[in-house]
């Protein structure tokens, strides 16, 4: 669709116009960020939600931080694992899973690329999901690189009762490396299987994501501040190809350049309404 036509249909939050385009779309790509899990009780990454004790989450989600203080980083992830494992998918996750099933019966496709590591899309029943930044339920050996799932909480005895965000725990002694989580294969130190800042995205995930961006005729961008790369490039790239882009965000922010729709408000309300899915949680 040429940009002119797109501009003509460009409308703030016209659910009717959106549904008309949605029903005609064959390859729907949904990009999600921390905002889609906010109503499941999982803190978002920036703003007040982005702090843990006196640290910015971003400064703990890095190989440098892990190298310098694996005990502190494991406490941070032990807390986030507990929050994520105890959370439930909300109506936004469930609506996407239900709409994906509807697409499959109509020979259409809905795929999700998520920046989130909480696993809630999979637990909601979505099948086509790329967890671009990894997952809290997965661990990776720092030595033999073995990756496997471990949803135990705590993941090791030394982390029992550790990791809560209140600073009272700030002064506890560091956990020694040999008491931190260890690889079941070679007994070396484990790390969360998460893509940290400054680390490359898994090449297959990146390739598969690029294909979805190239093929989509409609792109939904849900609950992301679009500041982390390369994920932040996906929607603008789809828009530049002429795909319709619909943004679902709390903020009333004006359109991102080239986006066709902007639905402001909590996405557990706006997304099911836009998809025409009446979710029973
Ligand atoms: C890479 C896992 C190549 C961690 C995450 C300098 C050195 C090295 C790299 C860089 C550098 N400068 C820039 C870079 C690239 C860097 C980057 O983009 N940095 C940013 C900060 C500028 N990217 C990388 O490093 C990536 N790798 O580029 O490799 C390379 C390698 C070396 C050197 C150069 C290049 C890897 C990035 C992956 C980082 N890992 N997660 C963990 O989770 O523990 S990213 C992290 O941010 C989370 O995954 C989070 O999901 C993600 C993005 O944030 P959002 O999801 O958007 O969340 P946020 O809180 O920001 O926003 C929430 C939104 O929701 C808001 O808009 C809000 O309004 C809205 N909202 C809230 N509630 C609701 C809602 N909307 C609707 N309804 C609601 N109810
Ligand atoms: Zn190992």
GROMACS .gro file of C-alpha atoms and ligand atoms in nm:
model
  362
    1UNK     CA    1   0.000   0.000   0.000
    2UNK     CA    2   0.144   0.340  -0.092
    3UNK     CA    3   0.219   0.582   0.185
    4UNK     CA    4  -0.045   0.822   0.052
    5UNK     CA    5  -0.323   0.565   0.084
    6UNK     CA    6  -0.184   0.468   0.423
    7UNK     CA    7  -0.189   0.828   0.535
    8UNK     CA    8  -0.552   0.850   0.426
    9UNK     CA    9  -0.646   0.565   0.657
   10UNK     CA   10  -0.417   0.695   0.928
   11UNK     CA   11  -0.640   0.740   1.228
   12UNK     CA   12  -0.573   0.763   1.596
   13UNK     CA   13  -0.769   0.484   1.755
   14UNK     CA   14  -1.043   0.391   1.510
   15UNK     CA   15  -1.119   0.033   1.611
   16UNK     CA   16  -1.355  -0.018   1.316
   17UNK     CA   17  -1.095   0.083   1.059
   18UNK     CA   18  -0.834  -0.127   1.240
   19UNK     CA   19  -1.060  -0.437   1.244
   20UNK     CA   20  -1.125  -0.395   0.874
   21UNK     CA   21  -0.749  -0.401   0.803
   22UNK     CA   22  -0.690  -0.676   1.059
   23UNK     CA   23  -0.938  -0.915   0.902
   24UNK     CA   24  -0.779  -0.868   0.558
   25UNK     CA   25  -0.421  -0.922   0.684
   26UNK     CA   26  -0.252  -1.253   0.602
   27UNK     CA   27   0.078  -1.218   0.794
   28UNK     CA   28   0.039  -1.039   1.126
   29UNK     CA   29   0.351  -0.961   1.328
   30UNK     CA   30   0.318  -0.862   1.694
   31UNK     CA   31   0.615  -0.702   1.871
   32UNK     CA   32   0.577  -0.693   2.248
   33UNK     CA   33   0.767  -0.534   2.533
   34UNK     CA   34   0.747  -0.512   2.910
   35UNK     CA   35   0.420  -0.314   2.896
   36UNK     CA   36   0.219  -0.620   2.788
   37UNK     CA   37   0.316  -0.795   3.113
   38UNK     CA   38   0.262  -0.491   3.338
   39UNK     CA   39  -0.099  -0.595   3.413
   40UNK     CA   40   0.032  -0.936   3.515
   41UNK     CA   41   0.224  -0.759   3.792
   42UNK     CA   42   0.566  -0.770   3.628
   43UNK     CA   43   0.754  -0.439   3.665
   44UNK     CA   44   0.836  -0.267   3.335
   45UNK     CA   45   1.197  -0.205   3.250
   46UNK     CA   46   1.223   0.171   3.255
   47UNK     CA   47   1.087   0.436   3.486
   48UNK     CA   48   1.019   0.336   3.847
   49UNK     CA   49   0.974  -0.031   3.746
   50UNK     CA   50   1.326  -0.040   3.617
   51UNK     CA   51   1.496  -0.026   3.957
   52UNK     CA   52   1.597  -0.310   4.191
   53UNK     CA   53   1.736  -0.197   4.524
   54UNK     CA   54   1.960   0.097   4.429
   55UNK     CA   55   2.044  -0.044   4.086
   56UNK     CA   56   1.897   0.028   3.743
   57UNK     CA   57   1.790  -0.305   3.593
   58UNK     CA   58   1.982  -0.220   3.279
   59UNK     CA   59   2.307  -0.202   3.476
   60UNK     CA   60   2.259  -0.550   3.618
   61UNK     CA   61   2.156  -0.704   3.284
   62UNK     CA   62   2.510  -0.705   3.150
   63UNK     CA   63   2.804  -0.947   3.120
   64UNK     CA   64   3.025  -0.690   3.292
   65UNK     CA   65   2.798  -0.682   3.599
   66UNK     CA   66   2.787  -1.065   3.607
   67UNK     CA   67   3.165  -1.089   3.577
   68UNK     CA   68   3.211  -0.834   3.855
   69UNK     CA   69   2.950  -0.968   4.096
   70UNK     CA   70   2.773  -1.291   3.995
   71UNK     CA   71   2.616  -1.312   4.341
   72UNK     CA   72   2.436  -0.976   4.302
   73UNK     CA   73   2.323  -1.051   3.945
   74UNK     CA   74   2.194  -1.392   4.051
   75UNK     CA   75   2.000  -1.231   4.337
   76UNK     CA   76   1.844  -0.990   4.082
   77UNK     CA   77   1.747  -1.276   3.852
   78UNK     CA   78   1.630  -1.497   4.137
   79UNK     CA   79   1.384  -1.218   4.226
   80UNK     CA   80   1.270  -1.176   3.864
   81UNK     CA   81   1.229  -1.552   3.821
   82UNK     CA   82   1.009  -1.564   4.130
   83UNK     CA   83   0.794  -1.270   4.006
   84UNK     CA   84   0.760  -1.418   3.656
   85UNK     CA   85   0.691  -1.777   3.768
   86UNK     CA   86   0.417  -1.652   4.004
   87UNK     CA   87   0.259  -1.423   3.743
   88UNK     CA   88  -0.022  -1.522   3.507
   89UNK     CA   89  -0.084  -1.423   3.146
   90UNK     CA   90  -0.331  -1.134   3.127
   91UNK     CA   91  -0.608  -1.064   2.875
   92UNK     CA   92  -0.361  -0.913   2.628
   93UNK     CA   93  -0.150  -1.232   2.617
   94UNK     CA   94  -0.463  -1.449   2.603
   95UNK     CA   95  -0.624  -1.245   2.325
   96UNK     CA   96  -0.314  -1.283   2.108
   97UNK     CA   97  -0.309  -1.659   2.168
   98UNK     CA   98  -0.679  -1.686   2.076
   99UNK     CA   99  -0.642  -1.469   1.769
  100UNK     CA  100  -0.345  -1.681   1.654
  101UNK     CA  101  -0.568  -1.990   1.671
  102UNK     CA  102  -0.837  -1.808   1.467
  103UNK     CA  103  -0.576  -1.717   1.203
  104UNK     CA  104  -0.463  -2.080   1.174
  105UNK     CA  105  -0.818  -2.186   1.082
  106UNK     CA  106  -0.826  -1.916   0.813
  107UNK     CA  107  -0.489  -1.997   0.656
  108UNK     CA  108  -0.349  -1.675   0.799
  109UNK     CA  109  -0.052  -1.629   1.032
  110UNK     CA  110   0.008  -1.438   1.355
  111UNK     CA  111   0.365  -1.441   1.494
  112UNK     CA  112   0.501  -1.279   1.808
  113UNK     CA  113   0.849  -1.138   1.864
  114UNK     CA  114   0.879  -1.055   2.232
  115UNK     CA  115   1.150  -0.863   2.415
  116UNK     CA  116   1.015  -1.006   2.739
  117UNK     CA  117   1.182  -1.289   2.926
  118UNK     CA  118   0.883  -1.383   3.145
  119UNK     CA  119   0.750  -1.664   2.925
  120UNK     CA  120   0.389  -1.541   2.954
  121UNK     CA  121   0.311  -1.559   2.580
  122UNK     CA  122   0.392  -1.932   2.577
  123UNK     CA  123   0.197  -1.988   2.898
  124UNK     CA  124  -0.101  -1.805   2.738
  125UNK     CA  125  -0.095  -2.066   2.459
  126UNK     CA  126   0.074  -1.870   2.180
  127UNK     CA  127   0.271  -2.103   1.952
  128UNK     CA  128   0.467  -1.881   1.714
  129UNK     CA  129   0.681  -1.685   1.959
  130UNK     CA  130   1.040  -1.564   1.927
  131UNK     CA  131   1.180  -1.483   2.274
  132UNK     CA  132   1.435  -1.238   2.133
  133UNK     CA  133   1.603  -1.164   2.467
  134UNK     CA  134   1.590  -1.515   2.611
  135UNK     CA  135   1.385  -1.648   2.902
  136UNK     CA  136   1.407  -1.649   3.281
  137UNK     CA  137   1.316  -2.023   3.291
  138UNK     CA  138   1.634  -2.104   3.092
  139UNK     CA  139   1.990  -2.124   3.218
  140UNK     CA  140   2.322  -2.148   3.032
  141UNK     CA  141   2.653  -2.290   3.149
  142UNK     CA  142   2.932  -2.032   3.145
  143UNK     CA  143   3.180  -2.305   3.048
  144UNK     CA  144   3.025  -2.580   2.831
  145UNK     CA  145   2.740  -2.347   2.709
  146UNK     CA  146   2.478  -2.617   2.782
  147UNK     CA  147   2.133  -2.451   2.780
  148UNK     CA  148   1.840  -2.606   2.962
  149UNK     CA  149   1.521  -2.515   3.146
  150UNK     CA  150   1.514  -2.484   3.521
  151UNK     CA  151   1.210  -2.328   3.687
  152UNK     CA  152   1.307  -2.419   4.044
  153UNK     CA  153   1.267  -2.137   4.292
  154UNK     CA  154   1.507  -2.082   4.450
  155UNK     CA  155   1.735  -2.226   4.186
  156UNK     CA  156   1.989  -2.311   4.455
  157UNK     CA  157   1.986  -2.322   4.836
  158UNK     CA  158   2.219  -2.022   4.874
  159UNK     CA  159   1.960  -1.802   4.698
  160UNK     CA  160   1.675  -1.902   4.931
  161UNK     CA  161   1.523  -1.584   5.077
  162UNK     CA  162   1.766  -1.368   4.882
  163UNK     CA  163   1.692  -1.119   4.603
  164UNK     CA  164   1.403  -0.914   4.729
  165UNK     CA  165   1.420  -0.556   4.604
  166UNK     CA  166   1.421  -0.390   4.947
  167UNK     CA  167   1.761  -0.256   5.025
  168UNK     CA  168   1.767  -0.427   5.369
  169UNK     CA  169   1.934  -0.721   5.199
  170UNK     CA  170   2.191  -0.489   5.047
  171UNK     CA  171   2.442  -0.560   5.322
  172UNK     CA  172   2.425  -0.936   5.320
  173UNK     CA  173   2.752  -1.102   5.227
  174UNK     CA  174   2.808  -1.208   4.868
  175UNK     CA  175   2.726  -1.569   4.792
  176UNK     CA  176   3.047  -1.750   4.699
  177UNK     CA  177   3.067  -1.870   4.338
  178UNK     CA  178   3.076  -2.235   4.438
  179UNK     CA  179   2.738  -2.194   4.612
  180UNK     CA  180   2.579  -2.024   4.307
  181UNK     CA  181   2.381  -2.232   4.051
  182UNK     CA  182   2.593  -2.495   3.879
  183UNK     CA  183   2.571  -2.676   3.546
  184UNK     CA  184   2.425  -3.026   3.572
  185UNK     CA  185   2.673  -3.142   3.310
  186UNK     CA  186   3.006  -2.997   3.411
  187UNK     CA  187   2.942  -2.835   3.750
  188UNK     CA  188   3.056  -2.493   3.627
  189UNK     CA  189   2.880  -2.164   3.708
  190UNK     CA  190   2.543  -2.115   3.541
  191UNK     CA  191   2.406  -1.783   3.414
  192UNK     CA  192   2.054  -1.689   3.312
  193UNK     CA  193   1.999  -1.767   2.941
  194UNK     CA  194   1.918  -1.404   2.877
  195UNK     CA  195   2.059  -1.164   2.615
  196UNK     CA  196   2.226  -0.893   2.818
  197UNK     CA  197   2.306  -0.542   2.698
  198UNK     CA  198   2.609  -0.550   2.477
  199UNK     CA  199   2.550  -0.916   2.384
  200UNK     CA  200   2.452  -1.037   2.039
  201UNK     CA  201   2.100  -1.160   1.978
  202UNK     CA  202   2.082  -1.531   1.883
  203UNK     CA  203   2.152  -1.534   1.507
  204UNK     CA  204   1.859  -1.767   1.424
  205UNK     CA  205   1.618  -1.551   1.624
  206UNK     CA  206   1.751  -1.245   1.441
  207UNK     CA  207   1.717  -1.410   1.099
  208UNK     CA  208   1.367  -1.540   1.173
  209UNK     CA  209   1.268  -1.196   1.304
  210UNK     CA  210   1.398  -1.024   0.994
  211UNK     CA  211   1.188  -1.259   0.777
  212UNK     CA  212   0.874  -1.184   0.979
  213UNK     CA  213   0.938  -0.810   0.946
  214UNK     CA  214   0.985  -0.848   0.569
  215UNK     CA  215   0.670  -1.063   0.521
  216UNK     CA  216   0.417  -0.893   0.747
  217UNK     CA  217   0.127  -0.688   0.608
  218UNK     CA  218   0.023  -0.573   0.955
  219UNK     CA  219   0.247  -0.508   1.254
  220UNK     CA  220   0.122  -0.453   1.610
  221UNK     CA  221   0.363  -0.290   1.858
  222UNK     CA  222   0.246  -0.356   2.212
  223UNK     CA  223   0.382  -0.213   2.537
  224UNK     CA  224   0.730  -0.110   2.440
  225UNK     CA  225   0.922   0.213   2.467
  226UNK     CA  226   1.109   0.110   2.151
  227UNK     CA  227   1.447   0.217   2.284
  228UNK     CA  228   1.628  -0.117   2.274
  229UNK     CA  229   1.794  -0.230   1.953
  230UNK     CA  230   1.763  -0.421   1.727
  231UNK     CA  231   1.397  -0.478   1.838
  232UNK     CA  232   1.326  -0.104   1.811
  233UNK     CA  233   1.396  -0.117   1.437
  234UNK     CA  234   1.144  -0.388   1.348
  235UNK     CA  235   0.822  -0.180   1.341
  236UNK     CA  236   0.969   0.122   1.159
  237UNK     CA  237   1.118  -0.120   0.901
  238UNK     CA  238   0.778  -0.282   0.850
  239UNK     CA  239   0.616   0.063   0.818
  240UNK     CA  240   0.877   0.173   0.566
  241UNK     CA  241   0.785  -0.130   0.353
  242UNK     CA  242   0.423  -0.015   0.351
  243UNK     CA  243   0.285  -0.247   0.620
  244UNK     CA  244   0.023  -0.096   0.850
  245UNK     CA  245   0.155  -0.050   1.204
  246UNK     CA  246  -0.071  -0.022   1.509
  247UNK     CA  247   0.080   0.086   1.838
  248UNK     CA  248  -0.076  -0.013   2.170
  249UNK     CA  249   0.073   0.182   2.458
  250UNK     CA  250  -0.031   0.347   2.785
  251UNK     CA  251   0.112   0.673   2.670
  252UNK     CA  252  -0.082   0.926   2.466
  253UNK     CA  253   0.243   0.988   2.277
  254UNK     CA  254   0.190   1.116   1.926
  255UNK     CA  255   0.235   0.867   1.647
  256UNK     CA  256   0.573   0.732   1.571
  257UNK     CA  257   0.650   0.836   1.216
  258UNK     CA  258   0.455   0.622   0.968
  259UNK     CA  259   0.243   0.431   1.220
  260UNK     CA  260  -0.119   0.401   1.104
  261UNK     CA  261  -0.294   0.349   1.438
  262UNK     CA  262  -0.225   0.438   1.800
  263UNK     CA  263  -0.444   0.289   2.072
  264UNK     CA  264  -0.363   0.447   2.407
  265UNK     CA  265  -0.454   0.284   2.735
  266UNK     CA  266  -0.380  -0.042   2.918
  267UNK     CA  267  -0.330  -0.310   2.652
  268UNK     CA  268  -0.517  -0.576   2.850
  269UNK     CA  269  -0.819  -0.361   2.758
  270UNK     CA  270  -0.725  -0.210   2.420
  271UNK     CA  271  -0.579  -0.522   2.257
  272UNK     CA  272  -0.869  -0.767   2.312
  273UNK     CA  273  -1.107  -0.489   2.197
  274UNK     CA  274  -0.903  -0.427   1.881
  275UNK     CA  275  -0.876  -0.800   1.806
  276UNK     CA  276  -1.247  -0.850   1.875
  277UNK     CA  277  -1.167  -1.122   2.125
  278UNK     CA  278  -1.375  -1.143   2.441
  279UNK     CA  279  -1.122  -1.302   2.676
  280UNK     CA  280  -1.234  -1.500   2.977
  281UNK     CA  281  -0.927  -1.516   3.205
  282LIG     C1  282   2.307  -0.586   2.041
  282LIG     C2  283   1.704  -0.895   2.878
  282LIG     C3  284   2.490  -0.608   1.894
  282LIG     C4  285   1.755  -0.849   3.010
  282LIG     C5  286   1.702  -0.698   2.744
  282LIG     C6  287   2.647   0.029   2.380
  282LIG     C7  288   2.712  -0.091   2.403
  282LIG     C8  289   2.657  -0.212   2.363
  282LIG     C9  290   2.536  -0.214   2.298
  282LIG    C10  291   2.473  -0.095   2.279
  282LIG    C11  292   2.526   0.027   2.317
  282LIG     N1  293   2.439   0.124   2.281
  282LIG    C12  294   2.330   0.068   2.223
  282LIG    C13  295   2.352  -0.063   2.220
  282LIG    C14  296   2.263  -0.160   2.173
  282LIG    C15  297   2.181  -0.210   2.293
  282LIG    C16  298   2.069  -0.111   2.315
  282LIG     O1  299   1.976  -0.108   2.239
  282LIG     N2  300   2.079  -0.031   2.423
  282LIG    C17  301   1.973   0.068   2.447
  282LIG    C18  302   1.949   0.081   2.596
  282LIG    C19  303   2.015   0.198   2.382
  282LIG     N3  304   2.130  -0.337   2.249
  282LIG    C20  305   2.199  -0.446   2.278
  282LIG     O2  306   2.298  -0.452   2.347
  282LIG    C21  307   2.139  -0.572   2.213
  282LIG     N4  308   2.246  -0.641   2.146
  282LIG     O3  309   2.280  -0.477   1.997
  282LIG     O4  310   2.407  -0.667   1.991
  282LIG    C22  311   2.595  -0.531   1.968
  282LIG    C23  312   2.675  -0.599   2.058
  282LIG    C24  313   2.776  -0.527   2.121
  282LIG    C25  314   2.793  -0.390   2.097
  282LIG    C26  315   2.706  -0.323   2.010
  282LIG    C27  316   2.606  -0.393   1.945
  282LIG    C28  317   2.081  -0.662   2.318
  282LIG    C29  318   1.965  -0.592   2.383
  282LIG    C30  319   1.896  -0.691   2.477
  282LIG    C31  320   1.899  -0.636   2.617
  282LIG     N5  321   1.823  -0.725   2.705
  282LIG     N6  322   1.635  -0.785   2.819
  282LIG    C32  323   1.651  -0.872   3.116
  282LIG     O5  324   1.530  -0.861   3.087
  282LIG     O6  325   1.692  -0.896   3.230
  282LIG     S1  326   1.622  -0.559   2.694
  282LIG    C33  327   1.513  -0.506   2.811
  282LIG     O7  328   1.458  -0.386   2.756
  282LIG    C34  329   1.393  -0.594   2.836
  282LIG     O8  330   1.391  -0.712   2.761
  282LIG    C35  331   1.276  -0.506   2.790
  282LIG     O9  332   1.171  -0.577   2.741
  282LIG    C36  333   1.347  -0.432   2.685
  282LIG    C37  334   1.286  -0.320   2.616
  282LIG    O10  335   1.217  -0.241   2.706
  282LIG     P1  336   1.058  -0.237   2.690
  282LIG    O11  337   1.009  -0.374   2.673
  282LIG    O12  338   1.023  -0.139   2.584
  282LIG    O13  339   1.015  -0.189   2.832
  282LIG     P2  340   1.010  -0.039   2.887
  282LIG    O14  341   0.996  -0.049   3.033
  282LIG    O15  342   1.123   0.040   2.827
  282LIG    O16  343   0.876   0.022   2.824
  282LIG    C38  344   0.750  -0.030   2.863
  282LIG    C39  345   0.649   0.037   2.772
  282LIG    O17  346   0.520  -0.019   2.801
  282LIG    C40  347   0.638   0.186   2.792
  282LIG    O18  348   0.628   0.250   2.665
  282LIG    C41  349   0.505   0.204   2.868
  282LIG    O19  350   0.439   0.324   2.833
  282LIG    C42  351   0.427   0.085   2.817
  282LIG     N7  352   0.327   0.032   2.911
  282LIG    C43  353   0.338   0.018   3.046
  282LIG     N8  354   0.226  -0.042   3.093
  282LIG    C44  355   0.145  -0.067   2.987
  282LIG    C45  356   0.208  -0.020   2.871
  282LIG     N9  357   0.152  -0.028   2.749
  282LIG    C46  358   0.029  -0.083   2.740
  282LIG    N10  359  -0.038  -0.131   2.848
  282LIG    C47  360   0.016  -0.124   2.971
  282LIG    N11  361  -0.054  -0.171   3.077
  283LIG    ZN1  362   2.853  -2.699   3.182
   0.00000   0.00000   0.00000
